[in-house]
Amino acid sequence: MTPPSGETRIGAKRADSHAEAVRLCQALAVLALETERMAMTIGSKAGKMAARVVAGLGLIVLVLLVPGLLRPANGNTPFVMTNMRGHPGLSVMTYNIEGLPWPVRLGREAAFAKIGARLEALRLLGEQPHIVVLQEAFTDQAKRIGVEGGYRYIVNGPARSLAGAPITTEADRAFQREASFFSGERSGKIVDSGLQILSDYPILSVRRMAFPTCAGFDCLANKGAVLAMISVPGLGEPIAVVDVHLNSRRASHVADDRSLYAYRRQIDALDQFLAANVKPGAPVIVAGDFNVGQRPARRAYFAAHLRKWGERAPGIVRDALRTCSASETVCGSMPTDAAYSMLRARDWQLAVPGARLQLAVQGLSTPFGHDADGAMLSDHVGYVAFYGAKRS
């Protein structure tokens, strides 16, 4: 791998300085709280004044340094999630971080450092998403985002060596026989799935699945799904969180009918994976890069399976973006970058209701979208859905 460019090294240093600023803010906040606690114990006026001075210094540092990490985004899309501050429920973010390895992408290390630093800054403000599902976290630097963001529980998706289910149908065997070496379909798996689930809450169990069928250059990655059973405080039962990345269309560099075949078979495999690994009646959030896009054939097959999942569940499967778009009463104003992501129709969050517990989306925020200058840290928007619990 080629060494990072000078610009990349500078970007990484800037991200490191951001992280140092966050740690300084944290230290000042802890010092202020400890000084105040001691002052209350001693009860002296001088002690109370000292606590106020230290707390004031901490606030000044927050005002001066943290905004460098949390710059205002384009339109009505705040990086600081003030529209949902103090939300008592569960927050989940999906984000394709454009972590394709060298030589497909160059100089992405600085962006990964900034993503981790921004998550750390949000944590300082108490606004970090509780659960994050990442796609395209292929490199070692990309896989450190969760550590830099302060997440206690981190699980990876299918490894490069995990085999998919055996091919059993004649149609699949014929599809496989037509695989092209020049489209990356006969080169084996070069990287793993690129999937990660980050969580503030305990992960009780993990299941993984590699897709048995793929098309084009997507075959170089061992795409699939990872399912984590997570114990979220206050819900009364674990929820299943699934991270998935389906076959692309244009980026696969094969004919549409070939990529469509693989896409359909992958949705079939995902359906079987969910049926085999999620207990009936358990609440589920399925999120990730579904690569639905605008093609009618993809949209129709995807919609048919959403209805199928709903038939197995006690209620309707709700998509976070479209639920909020349909009702400002439920979610408030739709963030600009959330609307942009919905239009692209690649990144989805789907809440499948449980028998006793339903997760109802109550708001959206986009901590990773367009900066004020129009730049992005990835070619996807990272958006957070906020869920409230409803008991049946």
CSV table of C-alpha atoms in Angstrom, one decimal:
chain,number,residue,atom,x,y,z
A,1,MET,CA,0.0,0.0,0.0
A,2,THR,CA,1.3,3.4,-0.9
A,3,PRO,CA,2.1,5.7,2.1
A,4,PRO,CA,-0.4,8.5,2.9
A,5,SER,CA,0.1,11.8,1.1
A,6,GLY,CA,1.2,14.9,2.9
A,7,GLU,CA,-2.4,16.2,2.8
A,8,THR,CA,-3.6,13.0,4.4
A,9,ARG,CA,-1.0,13.2,7.2
A,10,ILE,CA,-2.0,16.9,7.9
A,11,GLY,CA,-5.7,15.8,7.9
A,12,ALA,CA,-4.9,13.1,10.4
A,13,LYS,CA,-3.0,15.5,12.6
A,14,ARG,CA,-6.0,17.9,12.6
A,15,ALA,CA,-8.3,15.0,13.6
A,16,ASP,CA,-5.8,14.1,16.4
A,17,SER,CA,-5.9,17.7,17.6
A,18,HIS,CA,-9.7,17.5,17.6
A,19,ALA,CA,-9.6,14.4,19.7
A,20,GLU,CA,-7.2,16.1,22.1
A,21,ALA,CA,-9.6,19.0,22.4
A,22,VAL,CA,-12.4,16.6,23.2
A,23,ARG,CA,-10.3,14.9,25.9
A,24,LEU,CA,-9.4,18.3,27.3
A,25,CYS,CA,-13.1,19.2,27.5
A,26,GLN,CA,-13.9,15.9,29.2
A,27,ALA,CA,-11.1,16.5,31.8
A,28,LEU,CA,-12.4,20.0,32.5
A,29,ALA,CA,-15.9,18.8,32.9
A,30,VAL,CA,-14.8,16.0,35.3
A,31,LEU,CA,-12.7,18.5,37.2
A,32,ALA,CA,-15.6,20.9,37.5
A,33,LEU,CA,-18.0,18.2,38.7
A,34,GLU,CA,-15.4,16.9,41.3
A,35,THR,CA,-14.7,20.5,42.5
A,36,GLU,CA,-18.4,21.2,42.9
A,37,ARG,CA,-18.9,17.9,44.8
A,38,MET,CA,-16.1,18.8,47.2
A,39,ALA,CA,-17.4,22.3,47.6
A,40,MET,CA,-20.9,21.0,48.5
A,41,THR,CA,-19.2,18.6,51.0
A,42,ILE,CA,-17.1,21.4,52.6
A,43,GLY,CA,-19.9,24.0,52.3
A,44,SER,CA,-17.4,26.9,52.0
A,45,LYS,CA,-18.1,30.0,49.8
A,46,ALA,CA,-14.6,29.9,48.5
A,47,GLY,CA,-15.0,26.3,47.4
A,48,LYS,CA,-18.3,27.0,45.6
A,49,MET,CA,-16.7,30.0,43.8
A,50,ALA,CA,-13.8,27.8,42.7
A,51,ALA,CA,-16.3,25.2,41.3
A,52,ARG,CA,-18.0,28.0,39.4
A,53,VAL,CA,-14.7,29.2,37.9
A,54,VAL,CA,-13.6,25.8,36.8
A,55,ALA,CA,-17.1,25.0,35.3
A,56,GLY,CA,-16.9,28.4,33.5
A,57,LEU,CA,-13.5,27.5,32.0
A,58,GLY,CA,-14.9,24.2,30.9
A,59,LEU,CA,-17.8,25.9,29.1
A,60,ILE,CA,-15.5,28.4,27.4
A,61,VAL,CA,-13.4,25.5,26.1
A,62,LEU,CA,-16.5,23.7,24.9
A,63,VAL,CA,-17.7,26.8,23.0
A,64,LEU,CA,-14.3,27.5,21.4
A,65,LEU,CA,-13.2,24.0,20.5
A,66,VAL,CA,-16.1,21.7,20.1
A,67,PRO,CA,-17.7,23.7,17.2
A,68,GLY,CA,-14.6,22.9,15.1
A,69,LEU,CA,-15.7,19.3,15.3
A,70,LEU,CA,-19.5,20.0,14.9
A,71,ARG,CA,-19.6,22.5,12.1
A,72,PRO,CA,-23.1,23.4,10.9
A,73,ALA,CA,-24.2,21.4,7.9
A,74,ASN,CA,-26.0,22.3,4.8
A,75,GLY,CA,-29.6,23.6,5.1
A,76,ASN,CA,-31.5,22.5,8.2
A,77,THR,CA,-29.3,19.5,8.9
A,78,PRO,CA,-27.4,20.1,12.2
A,79,PHE,CA,-24.4,18.0,13.1
A,80,VAL,CA,-25.2,18.7,16.7
A,81,MET,CA,-28.4,16.8,17.2
A,82,THR,CA,-30.2,19.7,19.0
A,83,ASN,CA,-33.5,18.8,17.5
A,84,MET,CA,-33.5,15.5,19.5
A,85,ARG,CA,-31.4,16.5,22.5
A,86,GLY,CA,-32.6,14.7,25.6
A,87,HIS,CA,-34.6,12.1,23.7
A,88,PRO,CA,-35.3,9.3,26.2
A,89,GLY,CA,-35.4,6.4,23.7
A,90,LEU,CA,-33.0,4.5,21.4
A,91,SER,CA,-30.9,6.1,18.7
A,92,VAL,CA,-29.5,4.1,15.7
A,93,MET,CA,-27.2,5.4,13.0
A,94,THR,CA,-26.5,3.8,9.6
A,95,TYR,CA,-23.5,5.0,7.7
A,96,ASN,CA,-21.6,3.7,4.6
A,97,ILE,CA,-18.2,5.3,5.3
A,98,GLU,CA,-16.7,4.7,1.8
A,99,GLY,CA,-14.0,2.6,3.2
A,100,LEU,CA,-12.9,0.8,0.0
A,101,PRO,CA,-9.3,-0.2,0.3
A,102,TRP,CA,-6.3,0.9,-1.8
A,103,PRO,CA,-6.1,1.1,-4.8
A,104,VAL,CA,-9.8,1.6,-5.3
A,105,ARG,CA,-9.8,4.6,-2.9
A,106,LEU,CA,-6.8,6.6,-1.8
A,107,GLY,CA,-6.2,8.9,1.2
A,108,ARG,CA,-9.3,8.0,3.2
A,109,GLU,CA,-7.5,7.8,6.6
A,110,ALA,CA,-8.1,11.4,7.4
A,111,ALA,CA,-11.8,11.1,6.8
A,112,PHE,CA,-12.0,8.0,9.1
A,113,ALA,CA,-10.2,10.0,11.8
A,114,LYS,CA,-12.6,12.8,11.5
A,115,ILE,CA,-15.6,10.5,11.7
A,116,GLY,CA,-14.3,8.9,14.9
A,117,ALA,CA,-13.5,12.4,16.3
A,118,ARG,CA,-17.0,13.6,15.5
A,119,LEU,CA,-18.6,10.6,17.2
A,120,GLU,CA,-16.3,11.3,20.2
A,121,ALA,CA,-17.4,15.0,20.3
A,122,LEU,CA,-21.1,14.0,20.1
A,123,ARG,CA,-20.5,11.6,23.0
A,124,LEU,CA,-19.0,14.5,25.0
A,125,LEU,CA,-22.3,16.3,24.5
A,126,GLY,CA,-24.3,13.2,25.3
A,127,GLU,CA,-25.7,13.1,21.8
A,128,GLN,CA,-23.9,10.1,20.3
A,129,PRO,CA,-26.0,7.5,18.6
A,130,HIS,CA,-26.4,4.5,20.9
A,131,ILE,CA,-26.0,2.0,18.1
A,132,VAL,CA,-24.1,2.5,14.8
A,133,VAL,CA,-24.1,0.2,11.8
A,134,LEU,CA,-21.3,0.8,9.4
A,135,GLN,CA,-20.8,-0.5,5.9
A,136,GLU,CA,-17.5,-0.5,3.9
A,137,ALA,CA,-15.3,-0.5,7.0
A,138,PHE,CA,-12.8,-2.6,5.1
A,139,THR,CA,-9.4,-1.2,6.3
A,140,ASP,CA,-7.8,-1.2,9.7
A,141,GLN,CA,-8.2,2.6,10.0
A,142,ALA,CA,-11.9,2.3,9.2
A,143,LYS,CA,-12.4,-0.4,11.8
A,144,ARG,CA,-11.0,1.9,14.5
A,145,ILE,CA,-13.8,4.4,14.1
A,146,GLY,CA,-15.8,2.7,16.9
A,147,VAL,CA,-12.8,2.7,19.2
A,148,GLU,CA,-12.2,6.4,18.5
A,149,GLY,CA,-15.9,7.1,19.1
A,150,GLY,CA,-15.8,5.5,22.5
A,151,TYR,CA,-18.1,2.5,21.8
A,152,ARG,CA,-17.7,-0.3,24.3
A,153,TYR,CA,-19.1,-3.1,22.2
A,154,ILE,CA,-18.0,-3.7,18.6
A,155,VAL,CA,-18.6,-6.7,16.4
A,156,ASN,CA,-17.5,-7.3,12.8
A,157,GLY,CA,-19.5,-8.8,10.0
A,158,PRO,CA,-18.6,-11.9,8.0
A,159,ALA,CA,-14.8,-12.4,7.7
A,160,ARG,CA,-13.2,-12.9,4.3
A,161,SER,CA,-13.0,-16.7,4.9
A,162,LEU,CA,-16.7,-17.2,5.8
A,163,ALA,CA,-18.4,-19.3,3.2
A,164,GLY,CA,-21.9,-18.6,1.9
A,165,ALA,CA,-24.6,-21.2,1.7
A,166,PRO,CA,-24.0,-23.9,-1.0
A,167,ILE,CA,-25.5,-23.3,-4.4
A,168,THR,CA,-28.5,-25.6,-4.8
A,169,THR,CA,-30.6,-24.5,-7.8
A,170,GLU,CA,-29.8,-25.0,-11.5
A,171,ALA,CA,-30.4,-21.2,-12.1
A,172,ASP,CA,-27.7,-20.3,-9.5
A,173,ARG,CA,-25.3,-22.9,-11.0
A,174,ALA,CA,-25.9,-21.4,-14.5
A,175,PHE,CA,-25.4,-17.9,-13.1
A,176,GLN,CA,-22.1,-19.0,-11.5
A,177,ARG,CA,-20.8,-20.7,-14.7
A,178,GLU,CA,-21.1,-17.3,-16.5
A,179,ALA,CA,-18.9,-15.6,-13.9
A,180,SER,CA,-16.3,-13.3,-15.5
A,181,PHE,CA,-12.7,-13.1,-14.3
A,182,PHE,CA,-12.4,-9.6,-15.8
A,183,SER,CA,-15.4,-8.4,-13.7
A,184,GLY,CA,-13.8,-9.7,-10.5
A,185,GLU,CA,-16.2,-12.7,-10.2
A,186,ARG,CA,-13.5,-15.4,-10.3
A,187,SER,CA,-10.8,-13.7,-8.2
A,188,GLY,CA,-12.1,-14.9,-4.8
A,189,LYS,CA,-12.7,-12.7,-1.8
A,190,ILE,CA,-10.1,-10.0,-1.4
A,191,VAL,CA,-11.6,-8.3,1.7
A,192,ASP,CA,-14.2,-9.1,4.3
A,193,SER,CA,-17.8,-7.9,4.4
A,194,GLY,CA,-16.8,-4.4,5.7
A,195,LEU,CA,-19.7,-4.5,8.2
A,196,GLN,CA,-19.5,-3.4,11.8
A,197,ILE,CA,-22.0,-2.9,14.6
A,198,LEU,CA,-21.0,-0.4,17.4
A,199,SER,CA,-23.0,-0.3,20.6
A,200,ASP,CA,-23.1,1.5,23.9
A,201,TYR,CA,-25.2,-1.4,25.2
A,202,PRO,CA,-24.2,-5.0,25.8
A,203,ILE,CA,-24.2,-7.3,22.8
A,204,LEU,CA,-25.6,-10.7,23.9
A,205,SER,CA,-25.0,-12.8,20.8
A,206,VAL,CA,-23.9,-12.5,17.2
A,207,ARG,CA,-24.8,-14.3,14.0
A,208,ARG,CA,-23.2,-13.8,10.6
A,209,MET,CA,-24.0,-14.7,7.0
A,210,ALA,CA,-22.1,-14.4,3.7
A,211,PHE,CA,-24.2,-14.1,0.6
A,212,PRO,CA,-24.0,-17.2,-1.7
A,213,THR,CA,-24.3,-15.2,-4.9
A,214,CYS,CA,-22.7,-11.9,-6.1
A,215,ALA,CA,-22.2,-10.0,-9.3
A,216,GLY,CA,-19.3,-8.0,-10.7
A,217,PHE,CA,-16.6,-6.3,-8.6
A,218,ASP,CA,-18.9,-6.7,-5.5
A,219,CYS,CA,-17.6,-10.3,-5.5
A,220,LEU,CA,-14.2,-9.1,-4.3
A,221,ALA,CA,-15.8,-8.4,-0.9
A,222,ASN,CA,-17.5,-11.1,1.2
A,223,LYS,CA,-20.7,-9.1,1.5
A,224,GLY,CA,-23.5,-10.4,3.7
A,225,ALA,CA,-25.2,-9.6,7.0
A,226,VAL,CA,-24.4,-9.5,10.7
A,227,LEU,CA,-27.1,-9.8,13.5
A,228,ALA,CA,-26.5,-8.7,17.1
A,229,MET,CA,-28.9,-9.2,19.9
A,230,ILE,CA,-28.5,-6.1,22.1
A,231,SER,CA,-29.7,-5.5,25.6
A,232,VAL,CA,-31.1,-1.9,25.6
A,233,PRO,CA,-31.8,-0.5,29.1
A,234,GLY,CA,-35.5,0.1,29.8
A,235,LEU,CA,-36.9,-2.0,26.9
A,236,GLY,CA,-37.5,-5.2,28.9
A,237,GLU,CA,-36.2,-7.5,26.2
A,238,PRO,CA,-33.3,-7.6,23.8
A,239,ILE,CA,-33.7,-6.3,20.3
A,240,ALA,CA,-32.1,-7.7,17.1
A,241,VAL,CA,-30.0,-5.2,15.1
A,242,VAL,CA,-29.0,-6.3,11.6
A,243,ASP,CA,-26.3,-4.7,9.4
A,244,VAL,CA,-26.4,-5.5,5.7
A,245,HIS,CA,-24.8,-4.4,2.4
A,246,LEU,CA,-26.4,-5.6,-0.8
A,247,ASN,CA,-25.0,-5.9,-4.4
A,248,SER,CA,-24.5,-2.6,-6.2
A,249,ARG,CA,-25.7,-1.9,-9.7
A,250,ARG,CA,-23.5,0.5,-11.6
A,251,ALA,CA,-20.4,0.0,-9.3
A,252,SER,CA,-20.5,-3.7,-10.0
A,253,HIS,CA,-19.6,-3.0,-13.6
A,254,VAL,CA,-21.7,-5.8,-15.1
A,255,ALA,CA,-25.0,-5.8,-17.0
A,256,ASP,CA,-28.1,-4.7,-15.1
A,257,ASP,CA,-29.7,-8.1,-15.5
A,258,ARG,CA,-26.7,-9.8,-13.9
A,259,SER,CA,-26.5,-7.5,-11.0
A,260,LEU,CA,-30.3,-7.7,-10.5
A,261,TYR,CA,-30.2,-11.5,-10.3
A,262,ALA,CA,-27.5,-11.3,-7.6
A,263,TYR,CA,-29.4,-8.6,-5.8
A,264,ARG,CA,-32.6,-10.7,-5.7
A,265,ARG,CA,-30.8,-13.8,-4.5
A,266,GLN,CA,-29.1,-11.7,-1.7
A,267,ILE,CA,-32.5,-10.4,-0.5
A,268,ASP,CA,-33.7,-14.0,-0.5
A,269,ALA,CA,-30.7,-15.0,1.5
A,270,LEU,CA,-31.3,-12.1,4.0
A,271,ASP,CA,-34.9,-13.2,4.4
A,272,GLN,CA,-33.8,-16.8,5.2
A,273,PHE,CA,-31.1,-15.5,7.6
A,274,LEU,CA,-33.7,-13.4,9.5
A,275,ALA,CA,-36.2,-16.3,9.6
A,276,ALA,CA,-33.5,-18.7,11.0
A,277,ASN,CA,-31.9,-16.4,13.6
A,278,VAL,CA,-34.6,-14.1,14.9
A,279,LYS,CA,-37.1,-15.6,17.4
A,280,PRO,CA,-40.7,-15.0,16.4
A,281,GLY,CA,-42.1,-12.0,18.1
A,282,ALA,CA,-38.7,-10.3,18.7
A,283,PRO,CA,-38.4,-6.6,17.7
A,284,VAL,CA,-35.8,-6.0,14.9
A,285,ILE,CA,-34.0,-3.1,13.2
A,286,VAL,CA,-32.6,-4.0,9.9
A,287,ALA,CA,-30.3,-1.2,8.6
A,288,GLY,CA,-27.6,-0.6,6.0
A,289,ASP,CA,-26.8,0.0,2.4
A,290,PHE,CA,-29.6,-1.9,0.5
A,291,ASN,CA,-28.6,-0.4,-2.9
A,292,VAL,CA,-32.3,-0.2,-3.9
A,293,GLY,CA,-31.9,3.0,-6.0
A,294,GLN,CA,-34.4,4.0,-8.6
A,295,ARG,CA,-34.7,1.0,-10.8
A,296,PRO,CA,-38.3,-0.3,-10.7
A,297,ALA,CA,-37.2,-4.0,-10.7
A,298,ARG,CA,-35.1,-3.5,-7.6
A,299,ARG,CA,-37.7,-1.4,-5.8
A,300,ALA,CA,-40.5,-4.0,-6.6
A,301,TYR,CA,-38.5,-7.0,-5.3
A,302,PHE,CA,-37.4,-5.1,-2.1
A,303,ALA,CA,-41.0,-3.9,-1.5
A,304,ALA,CA,-42.4,-7.4,-1.9
A,305,HIS,CA,-40.0,-8.7,0.8
A,306,LEU,CA,-40.9,-5.8,3.2
A,307,ARG,CA,-44.5,-7.0,2.9
A,308,LYS,CA,-43.3,-10.6,3.5
A,309,TRP,CA,-41.5,-9.5,6.7
A,310,GLY,CA,-44.5,-7.6,7.8
A,311,GLU,CA,-46.7,-10.8,7.4
A,312,ARG,CA,-44.4,-12.7,9.7
A,313,ALA,CA,-44.4,-9.8,12.2
A,314,PRO,CA,-47.3,-8.6,14.4
A,315,GLY,CA,-47.5,-5.3,12.4
A,316,ILE,CA,-46.2,-3.2,9.5
A,317,VAL,CA,-42.5,-2.8,8.8
A,318,ARG,CA,-41.7,0.9,9.1
A,319,ASP,CA,-38.9,2.7,7.2
A,320,ALA,CA,-37.5,5.5,9.3
A,321,LEU,CA,-36.9,8.0,6.5
A,322,ARG,CA,-40.3,7.6,4.8
A,323,THR,CA,-42.1,7.6,8.1
A,324,CYS,CA,-40.7,11.0,9.0
A,325,SER,CA,-41.1,12.3,5.5
A,326,ALA,CA,-44.8,11.5,5.7
A,327,SER,CA,-45.5,13.2,9.0
A,328,GLU,CA,-43.9,16.4,10.5
A,329,THR,CA,-46.2,15.8,13.4
A,330,VAL,CA,-44.3,12.6,14.3
A,331,CYS,CA,-40.8,13.7,13.5
A,332,GLY,CA,-40.7,17.4,13.0
A,333,SER,CA,-39.0,19.0,10.0
A,334,MET,CA,-37.2,16.6,7.7
A,335,PRO,CA,-33.4,17.4,7.7
A,336,THR,CA,-32.1,18.3,4.3
A,337,ASP,CA,-29.5,15.5,4.1
A,338,ALA,CA,-32.1,13.0,5.3
A,339,ALA,CA,-34.3,13.9,2.4
A,340,TYR,CA,-31.3,13.6,0.1
A,341,SER,CA,-30.6,10.1,1.4
A,342,MET,CA,-34.2,9.1,1.0
A,343,LEU,CA,-34.1,10.3,-2.6
A,344,ARG,CA,-31.1,8.1,-3.3
A,345,ALA,CA,-32.9,5.1,-1.7
A,346,ARG,CA,-29.7,3.3,-0.8
A,347,ASP,CA,-29.4,3.6,3.0
A,348,TRP,CA,-32.4,2.3,4.9
A,349,GLN,CA,-33.5,1.7,8.5
A,350,LEU,CA,-36.4,-0.7,8.9
A,351,ALA,CA,-38.2,-1.3,12.2
A,352,VAL,CA,-39.9,-4.7,12.4
A,353,PRO,CA,-42.4,-4.7,15.3
A,354,GLY,CA,-42.2,-7.4,18.0
A,355,ALA,CA,-45.1,-9.2,19.7
A,356,ARG,CA,-44.8,-7.2,22.9
A,357,LEU,CA,-42.6,-4.3,21.9
A,358,GLN,CA,-42.7,-1.9,18.9
A,359,LEU,CA,-40.0,0.6,18.1
A,360,ALA,CA,-41.6,3.7,16.6
A,361,VAL,CA,-39.4,6.3,14.9
A,362,GLN,CA,-39.9,9.8,16.5
A,363,GLY,CA,-37.2,11.8,14.8
A,364,LEU,CA,-34.1,12.0,12.5
A,365,SER,CA,-30.8,13.8,12.6
A,366,THR,CA,-27.8,13.7,10.2
A,367,PRO,CA,-24.5,14.1,12.0
A,368,PHE,CA,-22.7,13.0,8.8
A,369,GLY,CA,-23.9,14.9,5.7
A,370,HIS,CA,-22.9,17.9,3.7
A,371,ASP,CA,-20.7,20.5,5.4
A,372,ALA,CA,-21.4,24.2,4.9
A,373,ASP,CA,-19.0,24.1,1.9
A,374,GLY,CA,-20.8,21.1,0.4
A,375,ALA,CA,-18.1,18.6,1.3
A,376,MET,CA,-18.9,15.2,2.8
A,377,LEU,CA,-16.7,12.7,4.8
A,378,SER,CA,-18.2,9.9,2.6
A,379,ASP,CA,-20.2,9.4,-0.5
A,380,HIS,CA,-23.2,8.5,1.7
A,381,VAL,CA,-25.1,10.4,4.4
A,382,GLY,CA,-24.9,9.0,8.0
A,383,TYR,CA,-28.3,9.5,9.6
A,384,VAL,CA,-29.7,8.7,13.0
A,385,ALA,CA,-33.2,7.5,13.7
A,386,PHE,CA,-34.6,8.0,17.2
A,387,TYR,CA,-37.0,5.4,18.4
A,388,GLY,CA,-39.6,5.4,21.2
A,389,ALA,CA,-40.8,2.1,22.7
A,390,LYS,CA,-44.4,1.1,22.6
A,391,ARG,CA,-45.7,-2.0,24.4
A,392,SER,CA,-48.5,-4.1,22.9
